[in-house]
Amino acid sequence: MTELLLKVQKREKLADQLYGQILEQIVSGNLGEGTKLPSENEICASFGVSRPVVREALRKLQSDGLVYARQGVGSFVKKRPPQGLIEFGGVNDVAGLLRCFEARIAIEGATARMAAERASVRHHREIENALKTLEDGVAAGDIADKADLDFHMAIARASGNEIFLTILNSLHGVMQKSMNVALNITRSGSADRAKRVLAEHRQIYDAILGRDGDSAELMMRYHLHQARQRVTDHARDM
Amino acid sequence: MTELLLKVQKREKLADQLYGQILEQIVSGNLGEGTKLPSENEICASFGVSRPVVREALRKLQSDGLVYARQGVGSFVKKRPPQGLIEFGGVNDVAGLLRCFEARIAIEGATARMAAERASVRHHREIENALKTLEDGVAAGDIADKADLDFHMAIARASGNEIFLTILNSLHGVMQKSMNVALNITRSGSADRAKRVLAEHRQIYDAILGRDGDSAELMMRYHLHQARQRVTDHARDM
Amino acid sequence: MTELLLKVQKREKLADQLYGQILEQIVSGNLGEGTKLPSENEICASFGVSRPVVREALRKLQSDGLVYARQGVGSFVKKRPPQGLIEFGGVNDVAGLLRCFEARIAIEGATARMAAERASVRHHREIENALKTLEDGVAAGDIADKADLDFHMAIARASGNEIFLTILNSLHGVMQKSMNVALNITRSGSADRAKRVLAEHRQIYDAILGRDGDSAELMMRYHLHQARQRVTDHARDM
Amino acid sequence: MTELLLKVQKREKLADQLYGQILEQIVSGNLGEGTKLPSENEICASFGVSRPVVREALRKLQSDGLVYARQGVGSFVKKRPPQGLIEFGGVNDVAGLLRCFEARIAIEGATARMAAERASVRHHREIENALKTLEDGVAAGDIADKADLDFHMAIARASGNEIFLTILNSLHGVMQKSMNVALNITRSGSADRAKRVLAEHRQIYDAILGRDGDSAELMMRYHLHQARQRVTDHARDM
């Protein structure tokens, strides 16, 4: 049977420590997909923390899509992020990255809808230029995170609400890192995967150009959701 | 007939200048509710700017809910914000305020849903305390913007995603100003109106406590939408 | 301590039987608000059914907003519908009614958005006429369910998609019954409550007239959510 | 220059007649993608109908995603559905089909979310069986519309609200026809396209199994949106 191994530690943010340790064991494969985690009581005892700390850690693993709960039964490992992910960024970066996608889904879903409803011809051209640079990069075997970022910023600008732009600018660092990770994964993936990443961007662009707010929001949410999946899904090439 | 009077100006952000001038005439009542604005061509000519500038200004007035367009017919004044609003803050503040609400609807709709799904008992207590302070303030005839802000921040904390907290912190200044304006309007309104403002907050709290994510998002969006309405609706006491 | 009393029965739809018995005890007050229900195992034993049956019944009580679950702790009574509700319709009718509101939130949220985006002037007039009849009825102390139904059907017609009309027509019987119950409750309530019901309808109408799809969907969802609350909330006059 | 050719007719539903004639010319290629339609006035004159009739027809073409409007400029052809589509079903069937997808996006978005939140293990198995039958069919070169329908009905059953099941049953005929058309198009498409159709179904299933309501709704909406696109997009193989 797989076993959850915990180093007992006492520091500021115990829940984050616990989150990190469990995440590492999921990534290493010590806790495989579908494995049932020990009960809250058992984790309390073996990690030497109170129940609220355990619950907070489990809630974060759940909201990051790594663990799921079945009522009255317990918590189970949902999926195993690729080993390279942690090598790339460390446990804290991974956590930050996943939460960045969650926030972006809410924010950029709204900017895409507004861009569809309000973009001027000049905005359309800006978004199109970023898309072309992205496509050219892929054709040349070199996907640039800058073009990806430009694409999303051009849409925020087209939303006509500068506050969204300010917010995305404040997330700039995390976004660029997350695009880097995502694009790294894309680069190491098949040509098929790169094609799909481009197709997702094009669908957003088409919906904005067609002034279809519903589709634009849907396509942006779908794209960010898939990008998030590409980060955490172990070796699944789609 | 009411007439649109424009001062010709040349400066950096022409669209914003134009937006401000039209807004001032709507607020002053020179352009009454339901009045048809001059055509794009006419505004181009009388203000001495190009069509893209006129379009951008009209788009912003539309997205701020002050003007609406009827296809093939033209643009019409939708509603007249109260005179006091501009006295309070100036044209730029009003515009910023309206856009702040738009951004908050997207962001806080998401935080409320996540808070309902993830809040711990400690989070519930934090939200409840802010709500009580708000209610006590109203009972004592003194609605505090601090309690209002605390309520919304406690919900963001309960969402379990620190990025939302960072974002709301970066909007802190505008939010506090907008709550100030909104609460000023509430204070000057009837007791009925204050009761409704409290009821909206309580509905959000109830949905989060009941772990009902759908309702929590709905109630938060409804509250912010109504708060926005209270700012721009002329003399409508509800 | 309050106790859950169960009659052992064996018939076709055991989960529905169980649902009905628990609902009756919530309505009668035998199981008060906040009371913890017995564990799944205990209900299995005392009612003589298998665990899947118990789970299905609890899930339905949850989705009807009568019971909520706290993970790892158990299920609790959320609220107590008014006694009159069951006298009016019987347990099955109450269940059908609550589910009808749930379906209507999804369907009519969409029709309201589309109506805002697509309604012609003729459609606007139809919706306005139904609203006026509703308002006149309230002023005369007689709220007519027909005017309420007409209002919602006129919006569905304005959506430009006949399939929504067909669907609402197929729900006609349940909708009329639910409006009847809802309006009965409104009639027996304060003048304040009647005013609020009218205000909710007017907000939907205003959003459709202003061609604001986002608001129209929000206001329709809010109205149906509140109508549903008015049915199940014990004695809360709002 | 391409020209809009109209047969003058007088019958019950003039707007539907006009809709059909314009649709036929878009499908035939007489009105190519990007072509500007004549103005409302010109269509009024050449078709011999009043402006409200012309507007209703244009609104329907817009909401069916075939035409888009640019404010103050006019209406333009957005895309050209494949010739085979009309041969298959006639103009009325095409219109019905597109509206069926629109209704399904609202309804099945909700059923997928509820299924994720409420499905029992038995429901999971039902959905999985339908998915397997669908996958086996594709592997054997034979995509069955029955398995597709079963998949969607199993999700509606898992939503725990029988009203959704009743509604989908009432749409049964149109849904089966629409699946037939969609699957016909898939069959005639590349192996790549079939793979994508299966992937969309699997994403919905994964989200429901993972009890992730947000994703389940998103994935269902995305799938139906793409299915709708596959019907109207001329020869685009994705």
Short mmCIF file of C-alpha atoms in Angstrom, two decimals, chain D:
data_model
loop_
_atom_site.label_atom_id
_atom_site.label_comp_id
_atom_site.label_asym_id
_atom_site.label_seq_id
_atom_site.Cartn_x
_atom_site.Cartn_y
_atom_site.Cartn_z
CA MET D 1 -20.79 42.64 -57.28
CA THR D 2 -22.91 39.94 -55.65
CA GLU D 3 -26.57 40.74 -55.54
CA LEU D 4 -29.40 39.75 -53.28
CA LEU D 5 -32.20 38.24 -55.40
CA LEU D 6 -35.61 38.13 -53.76
CA LYS D 7 -38.85 36.50 -54.85
CA VAL D 8 -41.75 38.67 -53.70
CA GLN D 9 -44.20 36.63 -51.67
CA LYS D 10 -47.11 37.27 -49.38
CA ARG D 11 -47.85 34.67 -46.77
CA GLU D 12 -48.36 34.06 -43.09
CA LYS D 13 -44.88 34.35 -41.71
CA LEU D 14 -43.14 36.85 -43.96
CA ALA D 15 -40.09 37.13 -41.73
CA ASP D 16 -39.53 33.36 -41.95
CA GLN D 17 -39.86 33.50 -45.74
CA LEU D 18 -37.32 36.26 -45.93
CA TYR D 19 -35.01 34.43 -43.51
CA GLY D 20 -35.21 31.33 -45.70
CA GLN D 21 -34.47 33.18 -48.94
CA ILE D 22 -31.44 34.95 -47.55
CA LEU D 23 -30.20 31.71 -45.95
CA GLU D 24 -30.49 29.91 -49.28
CA GLN D 25 -28.40 32.54 -51.02
CA ILE D 26 -25.77 32.38 -48.32
CA VAL D 27 -25.61 28.60 -48.63
CA SER D 28 -25.52 28.70 -52.44
CA GLY D 29 -22.61 31.11 -52.26
CA ASN D 30 -24.47 33.88 -54.11
CA LEU D 31 -23.85 35.93 -50.97
CA GLY D 32 -20.27 35.12 -50.00
CA GLU D 33 -18.66 35.45 -46.60
CA GLY D 34 -18.05 39.10 -45.72
CA THR D 35 -20.57 40.40 -48.27
CA LYS D 36 -22.58 43.39 -47.09
CA LEU D 37 -26.33 42.79 -47.26
CA PRO D 38 -28.50 45.52 -48.82
CA SER D 39 -29.80 48.10 -46.32
CA GLU D 40 -33.04 47.53 -44.42
CA ASN D 41 -34.73 50.08 -46.69
CA GLU D 42 -33.57 48.31 -49.83
CA ILE D 43 -34.74 44.92 -48.57
CA CYS D 44 -38.10 46.47 -47.58
CA ALA D 45 -38.50 47.81 -51.11
CA SER D 46 -37.30 44.79 -53.08
CA PHE D 47 -39.14 42.22 -50.96
CA GLY D 48 -42.22 44.38 -50.52
CA VAL D 49 -42.49 44.09 -46.76
CA SER D 50 -42.44 46.45 -43.81
CA ARG D 51 -39.37 47.27 -41.77
CA PRO D 52 -40.35 45.16 -38.71
CA VAL D 53 -40.47 42.08 -40.96
CA VAL D 54 -37.00 42.79 -42.34
CA ARG D 55 -35.65 43.40 -38.86
CA GLU D 56 -37.06 40.16 -37.50
CA ALA D 57 -35.48 38.19 -40.35
CA LEU D 58 -32.10 39.88 -39.86
CA ARG D 59 -32.27 39.33 -36.11
CA LYS D 60 -32.83 35.60 -36.67
CA LEU D 61 -29.94 35.37 -39.12
CA GLN D 62 -27.81 37.13 -36.55
CA SER D 63 -28.84 34.92 -33.67
CA ASP D 64 -28.19 31.89 -35.87
CA GLY D 65 -24.65 33.12 -36.36
CA LEU D 66 -24.97 33.53 -40.12
CA VAL D 67 -24.96 37.30 -40.31
CA TYR D 68 -23.47 40.03 -38.10
CA ALA D 69 -24.26 43.71 -37.78
CA ARG D 70 -21.80 46.58 -37.54
CA GLN D 71 -23.43 49.54 -35.94
CA GLY D 72 -24.19 52.34 -38.34
CA VAL D 73 -22.73 50.36 -41.23
CA GLY D 74 -25.03 47.43 -41.94
CA SER D 75 -25.28 43.63 -41.91
CA PHE D 76 -22.64 41.26 -43.29
CA VAL D 77 -22.53 37.56 -44.11
CA LYS D 78 -20.55 35.83 -41.35
CA LYS D 79 -20.18 32.33 -42.66
CA ARG D 80 -21.53 29.95 -45.25
CA PRO D 81 -23.01 26.67 -44.03
CA PRO D 82 -22.10 23.62 -46.15
CA GLN D 83 -24.27 22.96 -49.21
CA GLY D 84 -25.04 19.44 -47.97
CA LEU D 85 -26.74 20.85 -44.93
CA ILE D 86 -29.70 22.23 -46.83
CA GLU D 87 -29.90 19.22 -49.12
CA PHE D 88 -30.15 17.13 -45.98
CA GLY D 89 -32.87 18.99 -44.27
CA GLY D 90 -34.38 21.95 -46.07
CA VAL D 91 -34.21 25.55 -44.91
CA ASN D 92 -36.69 25.12 -42.05
CA ASP D 93 -34.83 22.17 -40.61
CA VAL D 94 -31.59 24.12 -40.62
CA ALA D 95 -33.19 26.99 -38.75
CA GLY D 96 -34.78 24.60 -36.22
CA LEU D 97 -31.49 22.83 -35.74
CA LEU D 98 -29.54 25.99 -34.96
CA ARG D 99 -32.14 27.11 -32.45
CA CYS D 100 -32.16 23.67 -30.86
CA PHE D 101 -28.45 24.02 -30.12
CA GLU D 102 -29.03 27.45 -28.62
CA ALA D 103 -31.65 26.06 -26.24
CA ARG D 104 -29.53 23.04 -25.39
CA ILE D 105 -26.57 25.23 -24.39
CA ALA D 106 -28.69 26.87 -21.67
CA ILE D 107 -30.39 23.66 -20.51
CA GLU D 108 -27.57 21.15 -20.71
CA GLY D 109 -25.05 23.59 -19.26
CA ALA D 110 -27.22 23.44 -16.14
CA THR D 111 -27.75 19.65 -16.21
CA ALA D 112 -23.99 19.05 -16.51
CA ARG D 113 -23.27 21.28 -13.52
CA MET D 114 -25.95 19.58 -11.40
CA ALA D 115 -24.82 16.13 -12.52
CA ALA D 116 -21.30 16.96 -11.32
CA GLU D 117 -22.67 18.03 -7.95
CA ARG D 118 -25.25 15.28 -7.45
CA ALA D 119 -24.54 12.17 -9.52
CA SER D 120 -24.50 8.84 -7.69
CA VAL D 121 -22.10 6.01 -8.56
CA ARG D 122 -24.88 4.39 -10.58
CA HIS D 123 -25.29 7.58 -12.61
CA HIS D 124 -21.55 7.70 -13.24
CA ARG D 125 -21.71 4.18 -14.63
CA GLU D 126 -24.63 5.03 -16.93
CA ILE D 127 -22.80 8.00 -18.41
CA GLU D 128 -19.61 5.95 -18.76
CA ASN D 129 -21.44 3.15 -20.60
CA ALA D 130 -22.88 5.58 -23.14
CA LEU D 131 -19.44 7.12 -23.63
CA LYS D 132 -17.88 3.67 -24.21
CA THR D 133 -20.53 2.75 -26.78
CA LEU D 134 -19.82 6.03 -28.55
CA GLU D 135 -16.05 5.37 -28.53
CA ASP D 136 -16.45 1.77 -29.70
CA GLY D 137 -18.68 2.99 -32.53
CA VAL D 138 -16.04 5.45 -33.70
CA ALA D 139 -13.31 2.79 -33.52
CA ALA D 140 -15.50 0.52 -35.66
CA GLY D 141 -16.09 3.37 -38.12
CA ASP D 142 -19.71 3.75 -37.13
CA ILE D 143 -20.77 6.69 -34.92
CA ALA D 144 -24.21 6.02 -33.52
CA ASP D 145 -26.53 8.93 -32.78
CA LYS D 146 -28.25 6.70 -30.21
CA ALA D 147 -25.13 6.50 -28.03
CA ASP D 148 -24.72 10.28 -28.30
CA LEU D 149 -28.32 10.81 -27.21
CA ASP D 150 -27.94 8.26 -24.39
CA PHE D 151 -24.89 10.14 -23.12
CA HIS D 152 -26.77 13.43 -22.87
CA MET D 153 -29.88 11.81 -21.38
CA ALA D 154 -27.82 10.00 -18.73
CA ILE D 155 -26.38 13.35 -17.66
CA ALA D 156 -29.86 14.86 -17.47
CA ARG D 157 -30.94 11.92 -15.29
CA ALA D 158 -27.92 12.46 -13.05
CA SER D 159 -28.98 16.10 -12.52
CA GLY D 160 -31.62 14.83 -10.11
CA ASN D 161 -34.27 17.13 -11.57
CA GLU D 162 -36.82 15.21 -13.64
CA ILE D 163 -38.04 18.39 -15.32
CA PHE D 164 -34.83 18.61 -17.35
CA LEU D 165 -35.41 15.03 -18.49
CA THR D 166 -38.96 15.89 -19.56
CA ILE D 167 -37.70 18.90 -21.48
CA LEU D 168 -34.98 16.96 -23.29
CA ASN D 169 -37.50 14.24 -24.07
CA SER D 170 -39.74 16.86 -25.67
CA LEU D 171 -36.77 17.97 -27.79
CA HIS D 172 -35.97 14.34 -28.60
CA GLY D 173 -36.95 14.53 -32.26
CA VAL D 174 -35.00 17.70 -33.04
CA MET D 175 -32.04 16.54 -30.97
CA GLN D 176 -31.81 13.22 -32.78
CA LYS D 177 -32.02 14.98 -36.13
CA SER D 178 -29.35 17.46 -35.06
CA MET D 179 -27.08 14.67 -33.84
CA ASN D 180 -27.65 12.88 -37.11
CA VAL D 181 -26.61 15.92 -39.11
CA ALA D 182 -23.68 16.61 -36.79
CA LEU D 183 -22.49 13.01 -36.88
CA ASN D 184 -22.95 12.83 -40.66
CA ILE D 185 -20.64 15.78 -40.93
CA THR D 186 -18.23 14.11 -38.52
CA ARG D 187 -18.31 10.87 -40.50
CA SER D 188 -17.49 12.68 -43.71
CA GLY D 189 -14.73 14.57 -41.91
CA SER D 190 -11.23 13.47 -41.06
CA ALA D 191 -10.29 10.96 -38.38
CA ASP D 192 -8.96 14.01 -36.54
CA ARG D 193 -12.40 15.49 -36.31
CA ALA D 194 -13.91 12.28 -34.93
CA LYS D 195 -11.17 12.21 -32.31
CA ARG D 196 -12.05 15.74 -31.29
CA VAL D 197 -15.75 14.94 -30.97
CA LEU D 198 -14.90 12.05 -28.66
CA ALA D 199 -12.47 14.21 -26.66
CA GLU D 200 -15.24 16.75 -26.03
CA HIS D 201 -17.52 14.05 -24.65
CA ARG D 202 -14.75 12.65 -22.47
CA GLN D 203 -13.98 16.09 -21.01
CA ILE D 204 -17.60 16.40 -19.90
CA TYR D 205 -17.48 12.94 -18.35
CA ASP D 206 -14.20 13.67 -16.54
CA ALA D 207 -15.57 16.87 -15.03
CA ILE D 208 -18.73 15.11 -13.81
CA LEU D 209 -16.73 12.24 -12.32
CA GLY D 210 -14.38 14.74 -10.63
CA ARG D 211 -17.47 16.47 -9.12
CA ASP D 212 -16.31 19.77 -10.65
CA GLY D 213 -19.52 21.66 -11.47
CA ASP D 214 -17.79 24.68 -13.02
CA SER D 215 -15.82 22.55 -15.47
CA ALA D 216 -18.77 20.32 -16.27
CA GLU D 217 -20.88 23.32 -17.28
CA LEU D 218 -17.99 24.85 -19.24
CA MET D 219 -17.20 21.61 -21.09
CA MET D 220 -20.85 20.95 -21.98
CA ARG D 221 -21.32 24.49 -23.29
CA TYR D 222 -18.09 24.22 -25.26
CA HIS D 223 -19.12 20.89 -26.78
CA LEU D 224 -22.56 22.12 -27.90
CA HIS D 225 -21.06 25.34 -29.20
CA GLN D 226 -18.52 23.40 -31.26
CA ALA D 227 -21.20 20.98 -32.50
CA ARG D 228 -23.22 23.97 -33.66
CA GLN D 229 -20.14 25.39 -35.40
CA ARG D 230 -19.52 22.08 -37.15
CA VAL D 231 -23.01 22.33 -38.62
CA THR D 232 -22.73 25.87 -39.96
CA ASP D 233 -19.05 26.22 -40.76
CA HIS D 234 -18.37 25.63 -44.39
CA ALA D 235 -15.75 22.94 -44.86
CA ARG D 236 -13.74 23.98 -41.85
CA ASP D 237 -12.36 20.73 -40.53
CA MET D 238 -12.06 21.36 -36.82
#
